[in-house]
Amino acid sequence: MNKIKDHLLRGILWFSSLLTIVILVTIIGYIFVKGYKLINFDFIFGDYSPTGGGGIWPMVVTTIYTIVISLLIATPIGIFAAVYLQEYAKQGRLVRIIRFATESLTGIPSIIYGLFGAVFFVATLNFGMSIIAASLTLTIIILPVVIRTTEEALKTVPQSYREGSLALGTTKLQTLLKVILPSAVPGILSGIILSMGRIIGESAAIFLTAGTVAALPEGIFSSARTLTVHSYLVTQESGDIELASAIGIVLIVIILVLNLTATYISKKLNKAD
Amino acid sequence: MKTAINLSNDSSVQAETNKNVKISVNNFNLFYGEKQALYDVSLDIYEKEVTALIGPSGCGKSTFLRSINRMNDLIDNVKISGDIIIDNENIYRTNDVIKLRTKVGMVFQKPNLFPMSIYDNVAYGPRMHGIKNKQELNQIVEESLRGAAIWDEVKDRLKTSALGLSGGQQQRVCIARAIAMKPEVILMDEPTSALDPISTLKVEELVGKMKKDYTIVIVTHNMQQAARVSDRTAFFLNGEVVEYDKTDTIFSVPKDKRTEDYITGRFG
Amino acid sequence: MSDSPIEKSNKRKYFLEKLSGRFFLFCALISVISLALIIGFVFFKGLTPFVADGYSFVDFIFGNDWVPSEDKFGVFPMIVASLYATIGSLIIGVPIGLFTAVFLAEIAPKPIAKILSPSVQLLAGIPSVLFGVFGLAVIVPFLQNNLGLPKGQSLIAVIIVLAIMMLPTIVTVSETAIRAVPKSYREGSLALGVSEIGTIFKVVIPAAKSGIMAAIVLSMGRAIGETMAVILVAGNSLIIPTSLTDSVRPLTTNIALEMGYAAGTHQEMLFATGIVLFSFILILNFVLAKISAKGGQ
């Protein structure tokens, strides 16, 4: 009797795993099969044409803009915030509040970020629907990721480095800049890469803050659309699954490369320990 | 080329006649939060001597050592009372830890070189104190490495990672790194506990030579080491100094029963 | 008495030391400031109609009609749709994901697990929009043809897409939890003559419970907050769903669909919709915090 039950349960485990794999492979496979024909040099580097057949270069540029701007702002803030939490703060109420806020930010859905960005950056600060409004919204979205990964990286820096440096009559700041942060670089880097993935995958928040203008942005105050928003819009508006899939391929490849880089870096980090 | 640190030029007689008090400790107490770790420690550490701090683990000897360069400041909730006076300056009053730690160098239990080249490790302190001139740095690095008796072993690989050296070599580079700041006092926190016997002997030999130029305070749980290298020894037990005297006296005619028990190996 | 050059330079260092400490604190406070601004702005905007303009909050929550042109704002159908979609996707996604995690952690031959685990992890990073694209291109027509629906965009399509979307998260997080169960637990059970499968279900899964719960709550948050993928397959009708094949409009899609042109009270009501969503997430976060506190014990 027990044996039958065992076999049944084992069967369910196998079946579920097979199902998971089949589903995920089907999705990736479908997107590749549907989209690969469109992928060529002109598709990626060509200008967009609303009548179809054009490229995605404006969206690539917009995506790069949002990544660069939000990382430029979030990375230093996030690193220094983590430095404060790990190196400077005394445990207490203030630290608990900061940690609570950081964790809460992680859980907020992107549509709420979108609402906030729309009322705060777009309207109140009067940036209008723009790359800068979207990037600032994204900055808040990735801030917790940068803080958390940097904190983890700082934790791996041996206490003896800090003591060794301070015992030589250096200041905390010197110790931080010359010894601690350099040792934490790999961990921080993989955090930054993870944030890039998050930015690329984001859609709802950008949709409400950057708008949908499908043209090469003139500057950071232009409204524009990112790759992910583009793939949503071509599906929603024209049902162009092939185009959406082709964009999907580009997105998946970027995410793949980012993840492999992050894994490579963190493996190197572990070896160095 | 200039000669390295003038170890050999010093007359050894001078060191023996030198009886100036370098560090004077009066009724020093230290608390970790509510827990008291040091009780009314009072002792005088003499210039250009090696003073050993011995005692069972947890007796407060390392805590005391770390009070001399205020490394205990790194821990939250540490409170102190009493005075530690170095050269007429009360180090807990003047509040200039940079100056204090420049004057009082430290070598740790485990070699803790930074993940940089040997050269950069030794040059780290001087650089942080504003020395940028390359020739000056080169000279400091060479002098310090010679002073730590490791120059010949590393002179051809100064630009390679310091973490590639053996443990014993690393510890001597740590000593060089401390010397590079031209300190007057060097604190050593069980500097040989992570080393093999041969490396240990080399470090001990080095400590013996260094006392011509520096006041050295060394924590050790190895009583033979204390007997071999030190001029004076303080025996710590449960946060108190039980006995402090010339090393010869402590090891031959201890006054306190507890000291005798400890050095004869009855506990600890 | 004038300071020596060294003392002067030390003074500068102490000043920098203080300044940098303050600056780092300021950076750390930006999270707090951001959270305060987000809550402040969303709640201020969203509560304005009820506080200042006399709209009834009860009518808003329990109202069945959402007709902005007629000044009717009831989000009850959307709340129901969001809850159905989330619960439905959990019913499908959790067991499949959990069993896959068990398989990868306990049963799969090592080389297979070594390839599959990171691959599944990678899929967690894929933009959710792509799941929506797949849903619209494959699942919606499939439902339409096989169930004989007038329109394949429906609650069940949303549930399936969300279930697929949450699979990688559930698998990855629960697999980590299961792998963290000490070997001694398994050995103890196996030594008593319990079979491998019996050990997994009686000992390992219960021991990994808090991690698995965290995976579920995390996926729940993702499901209830997902927007763009859902718009593509939901159909977006403003009715209380009575069957799985009804077209639905969850809370998130309501916001995304109408923010583009809404103004005045209409726009504020979209923020109010955000507050409802926010409240669900806050409850979830609270539950998650409780669970992880339990797991830490």
Coordinates of N, CA and C in Angstrom, one line a residue, chain B residues 96-99 128, chain C residues 6-7 10 13-14:
Chain B
D96 N 42.4 62.6 20.3 CA 42.9 62.6 18.9 C 43.4 61.2 18.6
V97 N 42.4 60.3 18.2 CA 42.8 58.9 18.0 C 43.8 58.8 16.8
I98 N 43.7 59.7 15.8 CA 44.6 59.6 14.7 C 46.0 59.7 15.2
K99 N 46.2 60.7 16.0 CA 47.6 61.0 16.5 C 48.0 59.8 17.4
M128 N 48.3 57.4 3.6 CA 47.1 57.9 4.3 C 47.4 59.2 5.1
Chain C
I6 N 50.6 68.9 11.8 CA 50.0 67.5 11.9 C 48.6 67.7 12.6
E7 N 48.6 68.5 13.6 CA 47.3 68.6 14.3 C 46.3 69.3 13.4
N10 N 45.0 66.8 11.1 CA 44.1 65.9 11.8 C 42.7 66.5 12.0
K13 N 40.8 66.1 9.0 CA 40.4 64.7 8.9 C 39.1 64.5 9.8
Y14 N 39.2 65.0 11.0 CA 38.0 64.8 11.9 C 36.8 65.5 11.3

